[in-house]
Tab-separated table of C-alpha atoms and ligand atoms in Angstrom:
chain	number	residue	atom	x	y	z
A	1	MET	CA	-0.016	0.046	0.064
A	2	PRO	CA	2.769	2.558	0.636
A	3	GLU	CA	3.341	4.522	-2.679
A	4	THR	CA	6.719	6.145	-1.962
A	5	THR	CA	9.097	6.045	1.145
A	6	SER	CA	10.132	9.578	1.984
A	7	THR	CA	10.309	11.492	5.095
A	8	PRO	CA	7.312	13.765	5.134
A	9	GLN	CA	7.817	17.658	5.336
A	10	THR	CA	5.970	19.768	7.723
A	11	ALA	CA	2.119	20.135	7.134
A	12	ASP	CA	-0.546	22.832	7.573
A	13	PHE	CA	-3.025	20.197	8.664
A	14	LEU	CA	-2.518	17.186	10.721
A	15	VAL	CA	-4.607	14.412	12.217
A	16	VAL	CA	-3.086	12.766	15.258
A	17	ALA	CA	-4.750	9.392	16.194
A	18	ASN	CA	-3.573	6.107	17.899
A	19	ARG	CA	-4.216	4.336	14.667
A	20	LEU	CA	-3.041	5.087	11.270
A	21	PRO	CA	-5.449	4.369	8.367
A	22	VAL	CA	-3.544	1.344	7.479
A	23	ASP	CA	-2.388	-1.560	9.547
A	24	ARG	CA	0.931	-3.523	8.873
A	25	ARG	CA	0.162	-7.308	9.021
A	26	THR	CA	2.222	-10.351	8.473
A	27	GLY	CA	0.488	-12.480	5.820
A	28	PRO	CA	0.067	-16.378	5.783
A	29	GLU	CA	3.521	-16.769	4.072
A	30	GLY	CA	5.293	-14.550	6.273
A	31	GLU	CA	5.043	-11.628	3.871
A	32	LEU	CA	4.293	-7.972	4.970
A	33	GLN	CA	0.773	-6.516	4.096
A	34	TRP	CA	-1.030	-3.332	4.568
A	35	ARG	CA	-4.784	-3.550	5.451
A	36	THR	CA	-7.264	-0.942	6.318
A	37	SER	CA	-7.299	-0.387	10.242
A	38	PRO	CA	-10.316	-1.439	12.043
A	39	GLY	CA	-12.990	0.889	13.532
A	40	GLY	CA	-15.145	3.818	12.874
A	41	LEU	CA	-12.482	6.539	13.428
A	42	VAL	CA	-10.667	5.435	10.455
A	43	THR	CA	-13.815	5.065	8.313
A	44	ALA	CA	-14.682	8.569	9.061
A	45	LEU	CA	-11.380	10.431	8.911
A	46	GLU	CA	-9.979	8.771	5.696
A	47	PRO	CA	-12.235	10.684	3.198
A	48	VAL	CA	-11.482	13.869	5.264
A	49	MET	CA	-7.681	13.384	4.839
A	50	LYS	CA	-8.054	12.399	1.135
A	51	ARG	CA	-9.768	15.695	0.435
A	52	LYS	CA	-7.819	17.967	2.541
A	53	GLY	CA	-4.370	16.385	2.457
A	54	GLY	CA	-1.665	16.974	5.181
A	55	ALA	CA	-0.259	14.356	7.505
A	56	TRP	CA	-1.741	11.662	9.525
A	57	ILE	CA	0.430	10.800	12.666
A	58	GLY	CA	-0.324	7.380	14.252
A	59	TRP	CA	0.700	3.842	15.105
A	60	HIS	CA	0.887	1.320	12.297
A	61	GLY	CA	-0.524	-1.600	14.344
A	62	ALA	CA	2.608	-3.824	14.947
A	63	PRO	CA	4.872	-3.645	18.001
A	64	ASP	CA	8.597	-3.264	18.170
A	65	GLU	CA	9.307	-1.970	14.699
A	66	THR	CA	10.052	1.546	13.329
A	67	ILE	CA	9.077	2.237	9.887
A	68	GLU	CA	9.618	5.211	7.431
A	69	GLY	CA	6.937	7.744	6.666
A	70	PHE	CA	5.380	7.525	3.267
A	71	GLU	CA	2.636	9.145	0.976
A	72	HIS	CA	-0.736	7.500	0.734
A	73	GLU	CA	-3.785	8.646	-1.037
A	74	GLY	CA	-2.576	12.164	-1.412
A	75	TYR	CA	-1.322	12.797	2.265
A	76	SER	CA	1.580	11.875	4.398
A	77	ILE	CA	1.624	9.010	6.775
A	78	VAL	CA	3.890	9.539	9.757
A	79	PRO	CA	4.354	6.435	11.832
A	80	VAL	CA	4.735	6.456	15.676
A	81	PRO	CA	6.458	3.308	16.948
A	82	LEU	CA	5.033	1.349	19.960
A	83	SER	CA	7.068	-1.227	21.821
A	84	SER	CA	5.498	-4.465	23.022
A	85	GLN	CA	5.315	-2.878	26.567
A	86	ASP	CA	3.723	0.203	25.161
A	87	VAL	CA	1.203	-1.967	23.472
A	88	GLU	CA	0.522	-3.836	26.564
A	89	GLU	CA	0.310	-0.948	29.009
A	90	PHE	CA	-0.743	2.049	26.845
A	91	TYR	CA	-2.989	0.436	24.316
A	92	GLU	CA	-4.340	-2.802	25.676
A	93	GLY	CA	-4.006	-1.586	29.365
A	94	PHE	CA	-4.875	2.051	30.093
A	95	SER	CA	-6.685	2.782	26.796
A	96	ASN	CA	-8.733	-0.323	26.490
A	97	ALA	CA	-8.891	-1.886	29.813
A	98	THR	CA	-9.216	1.424	31.823
A	99	LEU	CA	-10.640	4.172	29.806
A	100	TRP	CA	-12.719	2.112	27.194
A	101	PRO	CA	-15.038	0.347	29.849
A	102	LEU	CA	-15.103	3.432	32.093
A	103	TYR	CA	-16.352	5.537	29.346
A	104	HIS	CA	-18.826	2.910	28.027
A	105	ASP	CA	-21.010	2.883	31.222
A	106	VAL	CA	-18.776	0.359	33.057
A	107	VAL	CA	-20.330	-2.530	31.080
A	108	VAL	CA	-17.285	-4.458	32.404
A	109	PRO	CA	-15.245	-3.303	35.303
A	110	PRO	CA	-12.394	-0.838	34.448
A	111	VAL	CA	-8.826	-1.928	35.657
A	112	TYR	CA	-6.789	0.762	37.278
A	113	HIS	CA	-2.782	0.261	37.235
A	114	ARG	CA	-0.383	2.917	38.163
A	115	GLU	CA	2.298	1.452	35.670
A	116	TRP	CA	-0.309	1.706	32.757
A	117	TRP	CA	-0.879	5.435	33.563
A	118	GLN	CA	2.967	6.129	33.456
A	119	THR	CA	3.303	4.378	30.106
A	120	TYR	CA	0.135	6.230	28.903
A	121	ARG	CA	1.643	9.547	29.684
A	122	GLU	CA	4.974	8.605	28.140
A	123	VAL	CA	3.290	7.520	24.916
A	124	ASN	CA	1.087	10.559	24.696
A	125	GLN	CA	4.155	12.666	25.051
A	126	ARG	CA	5.640	10.825	22.078
A	127	PHE	CA	2.702	11.495	19.885
A	128	ALA	CA	2.823	15.245	21.008
A	129	GLN	CA	6.571	15.420	19.854
A	130	ALA	CA	5.821	13.781	16.662
A	131	ALA	CA	3.026	16.338	15.900
A	132	ALA	CA	5.335	19.221	17.122
A	133	ALA	CA	8.052	18.022	14.721
A	134	HIS	CA	5.649	17.636	11.645
A	135	ALA	CA	3.543	20.864	12.024
A	136	ALA	CA	4.224	24.048	10.152
A	137	GLN	CA	4.139	27.325	11.795
A	138	GLY	CA	0.498	28.171	12.746
A	139	ALA	CA	-0.619	24.749	11.640
A	140	THR	CA	-4.098	23.018	12.602
A	141	VAL	CA	-3.594	19.946	14.516
A	142	TRP	CA	-6.635	17.703	15.173
A	143	VAL	CA	-6.123	15.168	17.916
A	144	GLN	CA	-8.490	12.009	17.996
A	145	ASP	CA	-9.985	9.947	20.696
A	146	TYR	CA	-9.517	8.580	24.236
A	147	GLN	CA	-6.048	7.149	23.703
A	148	LEU	CA	-4.628	10.581	23.437
A	149	HIS	CA	-6.210	12.664	25.989
A	150	LEU	CA	-3.052	14.360	27.266
A	151	VAL	CA	-1.643	15.309	23.774
A	152	PRO	CA	-3.489	18.676	23.462
A	153	ALA	CA	-1.786	20.202	26.591
A	154	MET	CA	1.667	18.537	25.842
A	155	LEU	CA	1.529	19.790	22.284
A	156	ARG	CA	0.480	23.262	23.428
A	157	GLU	CA	3.505	23.326	25.886
A	158	LEU	CA	5.842	22.449	22.825
A	159	ARG	CA	4.065	24.550	20.193
A	160	PRO	CA	1.916	27.494	21.450
A	161	ASP	CA	1.639	28.813	17.808
A	162	LEU	CA	-0.684	25.844	16.783
A	163	ARG	CA	-4.530	25.633	16.509
A	164	ILE	CA	-5.276	22.402	18.337
A	165	GLY	CA	-8.507	20.563	18.180
A	166	PHE	CA	-9.662	17.320	19.968
A	167	PHE	CA	-12.498	14.988	19.101
A	168	LEU	CA	-13.644	12.116	21.277
A	169	HIS	CA	-15.208	9.344	19.238
A	170	ILE	CA	-16.636	7.450	22.239
A	171	PRO	CA	-19.139	8.660	25.047
A	172	PHE	CA	-17.894	11.008	27.748
A	173	PRO	CA	-19.216	9.567	31.002
A	174	PRO	CA	-21.267	11.295	33.696
A	175	LYS	CA	-19.479	12.302	36.772
A	176	GLU	CA	-20.821	9.454	38.946
A	177	LEU	CA	-18.622	7.168	36.682
A	178	TYR	CA	-15.881	9.358	35.657
A	179	GLN	CA	-14.896	10.212	39.228
A	180	GLN	CA	-13.713	6.669	39.786
A	181	LEU	CA	-10.681	7.438	37.787
A	182	PRO	CA	-7.418	7.968	39.913
A	183	TRP	CA	-6.103	10.479	37.264
A	184	ARG	CA	-9.280	12.216	36.660
A	185	ARG	CA	-8.133	15.726	36.964
A	186	GLU	CA	-4.985	15.203	34.861
A	187	LEU	CA	-7.020	13.884	31.876
A	188	LEU	CA	-9.214	16.767	31.852
A	189	GLU	CA	-6.234	19.234	32.039
A	190	GLY	CA	-4.708	17.467	29.048
A	191	LEU	CA	-7.911	17.931	26.989
A	192	LEU	CA	-8.075	21.568	28.133
A	193	GLY	CA	-4.843	22.243	26.250
A	194	ALA	CA	-7.090	22.190	23.021
A	195	ASP	CA	-8.787	25.334	21.646
A	196	LEU	CA	-11.935	23.197	20.652
A	197	ILE	CA	-13.073	20.052	22.229
A	198	GLY	CA	-15.741	18.034	20.290
A	199	PHE	CA	-18.056	15.316	21.446
A	200	GLN	CA	-20.440	12.937	19.789
A	201	LEU	CA	-23.495	14.281	21.721
A	202	PRO	CA	-24.423	17.446	23.600
A	203	GLY	CA	-24.620	15.338	26.823
A	204	GLY	CA	-20.957	14.302	26.527
A	205	ALA	CA	-20.051	18.086	26.389
A	206	THR	CA	-22.132	18.916	29.195
A	207	ASN	CA	-20.651	16.000	31.441
A	208	PHE	CA	-17.172	17.369	30.412
A	209	VAL	CA	-17.863	20.990	31.230
A	210	ASN	CA	-19.452	20.099	34.469
A	211	LEU	CA	-16.405	17.983	35.526
A	212	ALA	CA	-13.994	20.703	34.460
A	213	LYS	CA	-15.598	23.236	36.651
A	214	ARG	CA	-15.770	20.799	39.608
A	215	LEU	CA	-12.376	19.226	39.359
A	216	VAL	CA	-10.174	21.745	37.536
A	217	GLY	CA	-11.931	24.900	38.732
A	218	VAL	CA	-12.258	26.623	35.388
A	219	GLN	CA	-14.716	29.467	34.908
A	220	MET	CA	-17.602	29.600	32.345
A	221	THR	CA	-18.667	32.465	30.229
A	222	ARG	CA	-21.834	31.438	28.518
A	223	ASP	CA	-20.746	28.193	26.535
A	224	ARG	CA	-17.004	28.904	26.612
A	225	ILE	CA	-14.662	27.620	29.140
A	226	ARG	CA	-12.246	30.447	30.508
A	227	MET	CA	-8.779	29.152	31.466
A	228	PRO	CA	-6.622	30.627	34.274
A	229	ASP	CA	-4.098	31.796	31.669
A	230	GLY	CA	-6.941	33.791	29.775
A	231	ARG	CA	-7.291	31.204	26.982
A	232	VAL	CA	-10.944	30.209	25.910
A	233	VAL	CA	-11.817	26.599	25.114
A	234	LEU	CA	-15.073	25.662	23.409
A	235	ALA	CA	-16.593	22.256	24.222
A	236	LYS	CA	-19.436	21.264	21.847
A	237	ALA	CA	-21.168	18.285	20.169
A	238	TYR	CA	-20.441	17.361	16.516
A	239	PRO	CA	-22.151	14.070	15.676
A	240	ILE	CA	-19.836	12.218	13.216
A	241	SER	CA	-21.101	10.711	10.005
A	242	ILE	CA	-19.847	8.817	6.906
A	243	ASP	CA	-19.201	9.544	3.384
A	244	ALA	CA	-22.665	8.497	2.400
A	245	ASN	CA	-22.306	9.258	-1.378
A	246	GLY	CA	-19.081	7.273	-1.500
A	247	PHE	CA	-20.845	4.281	0.324
A	248	ARG	CA	-23.773	4.366	-2.133
A	249	ASP	CA	-21.675	4.747	-5.083
A	250	LEU	CA	-19.654	1.667	-3.992
A	251	ALA	CA	-22.834	-0.448	-3.326
A	252	ARG	CA	-23.862	0.261	-6.965
A	253	GLU	CA	-20.876	-0.887	-8.493
A	254	PRO	CA	-21.523	-3.944	-10.826
A	255	ASP	CA	-18.830	-6.081	-9.232
A	256	VAL	CA	-20.350	-5.290	-5.748
A	257	GLN	CA	-23.752	-6.173	-6.952
A	258	ALA	CA	-22.454	-9.405	-8.364
A	259	GLU	CA	-20.912	-10.188	-4.982
A	260	ALA	CA	-24.237	-9.473	-3.254
A	261	ALA	CA	-26.063	-11.742	-5.464
A	262	GLN	CA	-23.400	-14.571	-4.878
A	263	LEU	CA	-23.655	-13.849	-1.130
A	264	ARG	CA	-27.378	-14.301	-1.134
A	265	GLU	CA	-27.050	-17.581	-3.031
A	266	ASP	CA	-24.349	-18.831	-0.583
A	267	LEU	CA	-26.787	-18.091	2.355
A	268	GLY	CA	-29.315	-20.182	0.367
A	269	ASN	CA	-31.448	-17.585	-1.143
A	270	PRO	CA	-33.525	-17.092	2.168
A	271	LYS	CA	-36.717	-15.172	2.236
A	272	ARG	CA	-35.351	-12.775	4.666
A	273	ILE	CA	-31.766	-11.767	5.791
A	274	PHE	CA	-30.979	-10.182	9.040
A	275	LEU	CA	-27.495	-8.608	9.358
A	276	GLY	CA	-25.115	-7.655	12.272
A	277	VAL	CA	-21.823	-5.970	11.639
A	278	ASP	CA	-19.449	-4.996	14.403
A	279	ARG	CA	-16.060	-5.077	15.844
A	280	LEU	CA	-15.966	-8.028	18.342
A	281	ASP	CA	-16.456	-5.692	21.441
A	282	TYR	CA	-18.447	-6.281	24.522
A	283	THR	CA	-19.953	-2.844	24.170
A	284	LYS	CA	-21.776	-3.982	20.969
A	285	GLY	CA	-24.287	-6.187	22.720
A	286	LEU	CA	-23.423	-9.336	20.709
A	287	ARG	CA	-24.139	-11.781	23.482
A	288	GLN	CA	-27.800	-10.213	23.955
A	289	ARG	CA	-28.255	-9.994	20.259
A	290	ILE	CA	-27.426	-13.692	19.632
A	291	ARG	CA	-29.362	-15.027	22.434
A	292	ALA	CA	-32.421	-12.935	21.104
A	293	PHE	CA	-32.068	-14.640	17.564
A	294	GLY	CA	-31.492	-17.973	19.259
A	295	GLU	CA	-34.879	-17.677	21.087
A	296	LEU	CA	-36.729	-16.467	18.088
A	297	PHE	CA	-35.422	-19.326	15.965
A	298	SER	CA	-36.171	-22.073	18.654
A	299	SER	CA	-39.617	-20.743	19.453
A	300	GLY	CA	-40.598	-20.828	15.707
A	301	GLU	CA	-41.231	-16.939	15.485
A	302	LEU	CA	-38.441	-17.218	12.913
A	303	ASP	CA	-38.467	-20.090	10.689
A	304	PRO	CA	-34.782	-21.169	9.862
A	305	ASP	CA	-35.936	-22.409	6.495
A	306	GLU	CA	-36.857	-18.835	5.527
A	307	ASN	CA	-34.654	-16.548	7.637
A	308	VAL	CA	-30.964	-16.314	8.111
A	309	PHE	CA	-29.190	-14.028	10.673
A	310	LEU	CA	-25.660	-13.138	9.181
A	311	GLN	CA	-23.372	-11.713	11.834
A	312	VAL	CA	-19.765	-10.583	10.966
A	313	ALA	CA	-17.414	-9.432	13.679
A	314	THR	CA	-13.933	-7.960	13.070
A	315	PRO	CA	-11.301	-9.368	15.361
A	316	SER	CA	-10.339	-6.688	17.891
A	317	ARG	CA	-8.111	-6.200	20.931
A	318	GLU	CA	-7.535	-9.941	21.158
A	319	ARG	CA	-5.139	-10.001	23.906
A	320	VAL	CA	-7.356	-8.101	26.271
A	321	GLU	CA	-8.931	-10.674	28.590
A	322	GLU	CA	-12.572	-9.427	28.264
A	323	TYR	CA	-12.357	-9.553	24.496
A	324	ARG	CA	-11.003	-13.207	24.706
A	325	LYS	CA	-13.867	-14.215	26.932
A	326	LEU	CA	-16.338	-12.507	24.646
A	327	ARG	CA	-14.892	-14.374	21.579
A	328	ASP	CA	-15.337	-17.656	23.348
A	329	ASP	CA	-18.864	-16.900	24.431
A	330	ILE	CA	-19.992	-15.917	21.090
A	331	ASP	CA	-18.335	-19.109	19.518
A	332	LEU	CA	-20.246	-21.235	22.102
A	333	LEU	CA	-23.546	-19.435	21.874
A	334	VAL	CA	-23.661	-19.621	18.027
A	335	GLY	CA	-22.597	-23.295	18.024
A	336	ARG	CA	-25.173	-24.266	20.496
A	337	ILE	CA	-28.026	-22.450	18.673
A	338	ASN	CA	-26.973	-23.844	15.347
A	339	SER	CA	-26.762	-27.312	16.652
A	340	GLU	CA	-30.495	-27.058	17.843
A	341	VAL	CA	-32.097	-25.057	15.012
A	342	GLY	CA	-31.726	-25.068	11.212
A	343	ARG	CA	-30.558	-27.833	8.865
A	344	ILE	CA	-27.255	-29.472	8.240
A	345	GLY	CA	-25.568	-27.211	5.642
A	346	SER	CA	-27.724	-24.162	6.223
A	347	PRO	CA	-27.161	-22.658	9.658
A	348	ALA	CA	-29.679	-20.356	11.132
A	349	ILE	CA	-26.921	-18.078	12.243
A	350	ALA	CA	-24.109	-17.390	9.636
A	351	TYR	CA	-21.288	-16.083	11.734
A	352	ARG	CA	-17.807	-15.151	10.575
A	353	HIS	CA	-15.128	-13.820	12.909
A	354	ASP	CA	-13.232	-11.887	10.165
A	355	SER	CA	-12.648	-8.530	8.683
A	356	TYR	CA	-13.729	-7.876	5.094
A	357	PRO	CA	-12.940	-5.264	2.225
A	358	ARG	CA	-15.324	-2.451	2.112
A	359	THR	CA	-16.823	-3.827	-1.070
A	360	THR	CA	-17.868	-6.997	0.719
A	361	MET	CA	-19.384	-4.852	3.451
A	362	ALA	CA	-21.289	-2.870	0.803
A	363	ALA	CA	-22.635	-6.066	-0.665
A	364	MET	CA	-23.815	-7.367	2.660
A	365	TYR	CA	-25.612	-4.042	3.328
A	366	SER	CA	-27.258	-4.466	0.035
A	367	ILE	CA	-28.794	-7.822	0.634
A	368	ALA	CA	-29.762	-7.232	4.272
A	369	ASP	CA	-33.419	-6.977	4.755
A	370	VAL	CA	-33.189	-6.011	8.457
A	371	MET	CA	-30.064	-4.468	9.813
A	372	VAL	CA	-29.625	-5.120	13.633
A	373	VAL	CA	-27.334	-2.742	15.599
A	374	THR	CA	-27.825	-3.299	19.266
A	375	PRO	CA	-24.877	-1.856	21.323
A	376	LEU	CA	-25.115	-1.601	25.088
A	377	ARG	CA	-23.314	1.787	24.644
A	378	ASP	CA	-21.619	3.326	21.572
A	379	GLY	CA	-20.400	6.875	20.928
A	380	MET	CA	-22.173	6.892	17.594
A	381	ASN	CA	-22.211	3.726	15.512
A	382	LEU	CA	-21.289	4.244	11.846
A	383	VAL	CA	-22.542	0.793	10.708
A	384	ALA	CA	-26.047	1.985	11.231
A	385	LYS	CA	-25.407	4.892	8.818
A	386	GLU	CA	-23.501	2.775	6.333
A	387	TYR	CA	-26.484	0.434	6.049
A	388	VAL	CA	-28.666	3.282	5.156
A	389	ALA	CA	-26.481	4.720	2.694
A	390	CYS	CA	-25.874	1.271	0.944
A	391	HIS	CA	-29.140	-0.307	0.759
A	392	GLU	CA	-31.092	0.617	-2.213
A	393	GLY	CA	-34.697	-0.677	-1.690
A	394	ASP	CA	-37.144	1.170	0.604
A	395	ASP	CA	-38.629	-2.113	1.927
A	396	ALA	CA	-36.141	-2.484	4.509
A	397	ALA	CA	-35.601	-1.747	8.274
A	398	LEU	CA	-32.961	-0.705	10.814
A	399	VAL	CA	-33.217	-1.981	14.323
A	400	LEU	CA	-31.097	0.473	16.542
A	401	SER	CA	-30.157	0.435	20.243
A	402	GLU	CA	-31.400	3.519	22.214
A	403	PHE	CA	-27.853	3.442	23.674
A	404	ALA	CA	-26.009	4.250	20.370
A	405	GLY	CA	-25.187	7.890	19.772
A	406	ALA	CA	-26.875	7.466	16.302
A	407	ALA	CA	-30.144	6.880	17.953
A	408	LYS	CA	-30.357	10.697	18.476
A	409	GLU	CA	-30.406	11.370	14.806
A	410	MET	CA	-31.934	8.184	13.521
A	411	LYS	CA	-35.365	8.483	15.017
A	412	GLN	CA	-37.143	6.626	12.371
A	413	ALA	CA	-35.181	3.386	13.209
A	414	TYR	CA	-37.097	0.665	15.082
A	415	GLN	CA	-35.355	1.480	18.479
A	416	CYS	CA	-34.870	-0.943	21.337
A	417	ASN	CA	-33.379	-1.438	24.695
A	418	PRO	CA	-30.764	-4.146	24.329
A	419	HIS	CA	-30.750	-5.018	27.920
A	420	ASP	CA	-34.378	-6.048	27.677
A	421	LEU	CA	-34.295	-9.275	25.800
A	422	ASP	CA	-37.937	-9.732	25.155
A	423	GLY	CA	-38.305	-6.028	24.171
A	424	MET	CA	-35.431	-6.498	21.668
A	425	LYS	CA	-37.099	-9.688	20.247
A	426	GLU	CA	-40.375	-7.883	19.941
A	427	THR	CA	-38.721	-4.907	17.969
A	428	ILE	CA	-36.813	-7.243	15.704
A	429	MET	CA	-40.088	-8.889	14.796
A	430	ARG	CA	-41.989	-5.643	14.525
A	431	ALA	CA	-39.209	-4.278	12.167
A	432	ALA	CA	-39.382	-7.538	10.061
A	433	ASN	CA	-43.195	-7.742	9.887
A	434	ASP	CA	-44.225	-3.988	9.698
A	435	SER	CA	-46.148	-3.071	6.521
A	436	THR	CA	-44.216	-2.189	3.510
A	437	MET	CA	-45.477	1.299	3.789
A	438	ASN	CA	-44.200	1.871	7.277
A	439	ARG	CA	-40.882	0.444	6.569
A	440	SER	CA	-40.455	2.414	3.325
A	441	ARG	CA	-41.454	5.587	5.063
A	442	ARG	CA	-38.892	5.061	7.803
A	443	MET	CA	-36.109	4.018	5.280
A	444	ARG	CA	-36.811	7.248	3.243
A	445	LEU	CA	-36.518	9.482	6.242
A	446	LEU	CA	-33.428	7.753	7.567
A	447	ARG	CA	-31.914	8.075	4.161
A	448	LYS	CA	-32.643	11.823	4.105
A	449	GLN	CA	-31.109	12.209	7.474
A	450	VAL	CA	-27.855	10.253	6.553
A	451	PHE	CA	-27.371	12.043	3.124
A	452	SER	CA	-27.883	15.386	4.446
A	453	HIS	CA	-25.260	15.097	7.193
A	454	GLN	CA	-22.263	13.663	5.575
A	455	ILE	CA	-18.642	13.468	6.841
A	456	ASP	CA	-17.623	16.560	5.076
A	457	ASP	CA	-20.124	18.485	6.941
A	458	TRP	CA	-18.833	17.174	10.241
A	459	ALA	CA	-15.377	18.019	9.428
A	460	ASN	CA	-16.157	21.509	8.021
A	461	ASP	CA	-18.325	22.414	11.053
A	462	PHE	CA	-15.477	21.481	13.481
A	463	LEU	CA	-12.724	23.086	11.690
A	464	ARG	CA	-14.696	26.261	11.029
A	465	ASP	CA	-15.306	26.524	14.864
A	466	LEU	CA	-11.627	25.871	15.531
A	467	GLY	CA	-10.797	28.743	13.346
A	468	ALA	CA	-8.848	26.588	10.838
B	501	ADP	P1	-16.309	1.143	16.241
B	501	ADP	O1	-15.680	2.498	15.743
B	501	ADP	O2	-16.536	1.044	17.770
B	501	ADP	O3	-15.596	-0.075	15.613
B	501	ADP	P2	-18.441	1.832	14.241
B	501	ADP	O4	-19.761	1.251	13.915
B	501	ADP	O5	-18.473	3.331	14.515
B	501	ADP	O6	-17.847	1.184	15.548
B	501	ADP	O7	-17.450	1.611	13.133
B	501	ADP	C1	-17.037	0.221	12.684
B	501	ADP	C2	-16.556	0.315	11.294
B	501	ADP	O8	-15.910	-0.946	11.098
B	501	ADP	C3	-17.567	0.597	10.228
B	501	ADP	O9	-16.823	1.468	9.246
B	501	ADP	C4	-17.635	-0.844	9.683
B	501	ADP	O10	-18.007	-0.930	8.301
B	501	ADP	C5	-16.341	-1.417	9.935
B	501	ADP	N1	-16.376	-2.994	10.162
B	501	ADP	C6	-17.284	-3.546	11.091
B	501	ADP	N2	-17.190	-4.857	10.996
B	501	ADP	C7	-16.432	-5.176	9.997
B	501	ADP	C8	-15.875	-6.381	9.368
B	501	ADP	N3	-16.211	-7.563	9.902
B	501	ADP	N4	-15.052	-6.298	8.231
B	501	ADP	C9	-14.679	-5.001	7.801
B	501	ADP	N5	-15.099	-3.834	8.372
B	501	ADP	C10	-15.869	-3.953	9.417
B	502	F6P	O1	-14.030	4.508	17.157
B	502	F6P	C1	-13.572	4.056	18.344
B	502	F6P	C2	-12.295	3.405	18.279
B	502	F6P	O2	-11.779	2.990	19.688
B	502	F6P	C3	-11.114	4.163	17.654
B	502	F6P	O3	-10.394	4.964	18.296
B	502	F6P	C4	-10.224	2.996	17.258
B	502	F6P	O4	-9.301	3.250	16.197
B	502	F6P	C5	-11.332	2.034	16.635
B	502	F6P	O5	-12.439	2.166	17.555
B	502	F6P	C6	-10.716	0.626	16.737
B	502	F6P	O6	-10.132	0.130	17.846
B	502	F6P	P1	-8.577	-0.129	17.825
B	502	F6P	O7	-7.842	0.827	17.173
B	502	F6P	O8	-8.386	-0.522	19.248
B	502	F6P	O9	-8.526	-1.549	16.903
């Protein structure tokens, strides 16, 4: 995937994220491969960088190797190396076993370790230094997500000439949960180094401002935070979206349509296809969703001869204990359900633990009659928006958890509480059996919403408020 290997010059616009848009992997024959990195952050920001150019600073996904920067799709890639210890303590530890569960309503208990916190600070300092070294005078630097909370303040210390923005892709929790964190004040101070702090929903911005007043003692003037040094920081919601036109065009490509037809055939040409698409993460509500389908199939409410539930789950954070447990639980659940319902050779639940090219994702969205997105908590959830952008026919339905950020905008989805198994089953059946007129009306309104708030609108709104 790298086009040239040259050390990038300084840039006027920089994105700093834990992940680069491409991941370096070792293939089956030991060869080196580049693959699109997992998750919504990369899906959202890739088109922004292709349009604006500049530099993307991040980790390339493999430990203990230092690689050269290169040009990619019209912008510069600047890799930041992480050692095995960094991966264990900064990425798997503090980022994904401390902050991730804490920010997602403590759906599993967060783990607090002082060594992880030390490494988190060191790695954030490394990202800040890389940004400082690659930013032109007066450049705009846009720092992304919970892995890099301390970068805004560290970067301001190194380069006071920069405009610094920060966007949190995941929920920002209420004070009752956030205050568990032993380093709660330091993280807030790190973020307050930015000129503009963006959240997915207004509730996240309010939680942040209340905590900053309480724990850091900042003053408020209307919606602005006034810092002791006279700087003014704005904290506001910018619900993220997707390149809806790009997804729609992709889904219309003849190769993708042919792949969709083949996929439908491989699934046995069922009357109805339900689809789930997620990173394999405990916040996504997979255990609950699969149990719901298991009960619908075994009770006969869904006939396995006519209905298939296709679930794909991208491997994610596989060395973190809770993710390992989740993988085993899902394997077990799916195996048990398929051994009890359906026929040999045509399982009721078609489950793949794999990651697919975007063309295949578009093909899956095209053939899904009912898309089922039921996270226990999610900052936004781009899968819900991708489905609406890719699926052409109106006679289709989106089932969406009330606990996904997307639920605030996608009001016409069939919404459910994923903690309430009977309620979720009832909503899935209502979405599947509702009249064509109702389903079509909802799909049309959803499409209108998704196509009128695209990723460029999101980036432009944020960068305009940042004064970039
Ligand atoms: P998160 O950022 O928590 O992973 P999102 O729903 O916002 O959740 O984004 C997930 C992204 O990952 C989407 O762009 C989706 O298309 C992609 N994705 C999810 N599952 C797969 C898969 N099995 N293969 C490839 N891409 C996937
Ligand atoms: O969108 C949330 C997010 O945590 C991103 O920050 C991250 O890049 C993505 O999900 C995938 O997770 P990871 O980088 O840990 O594989």
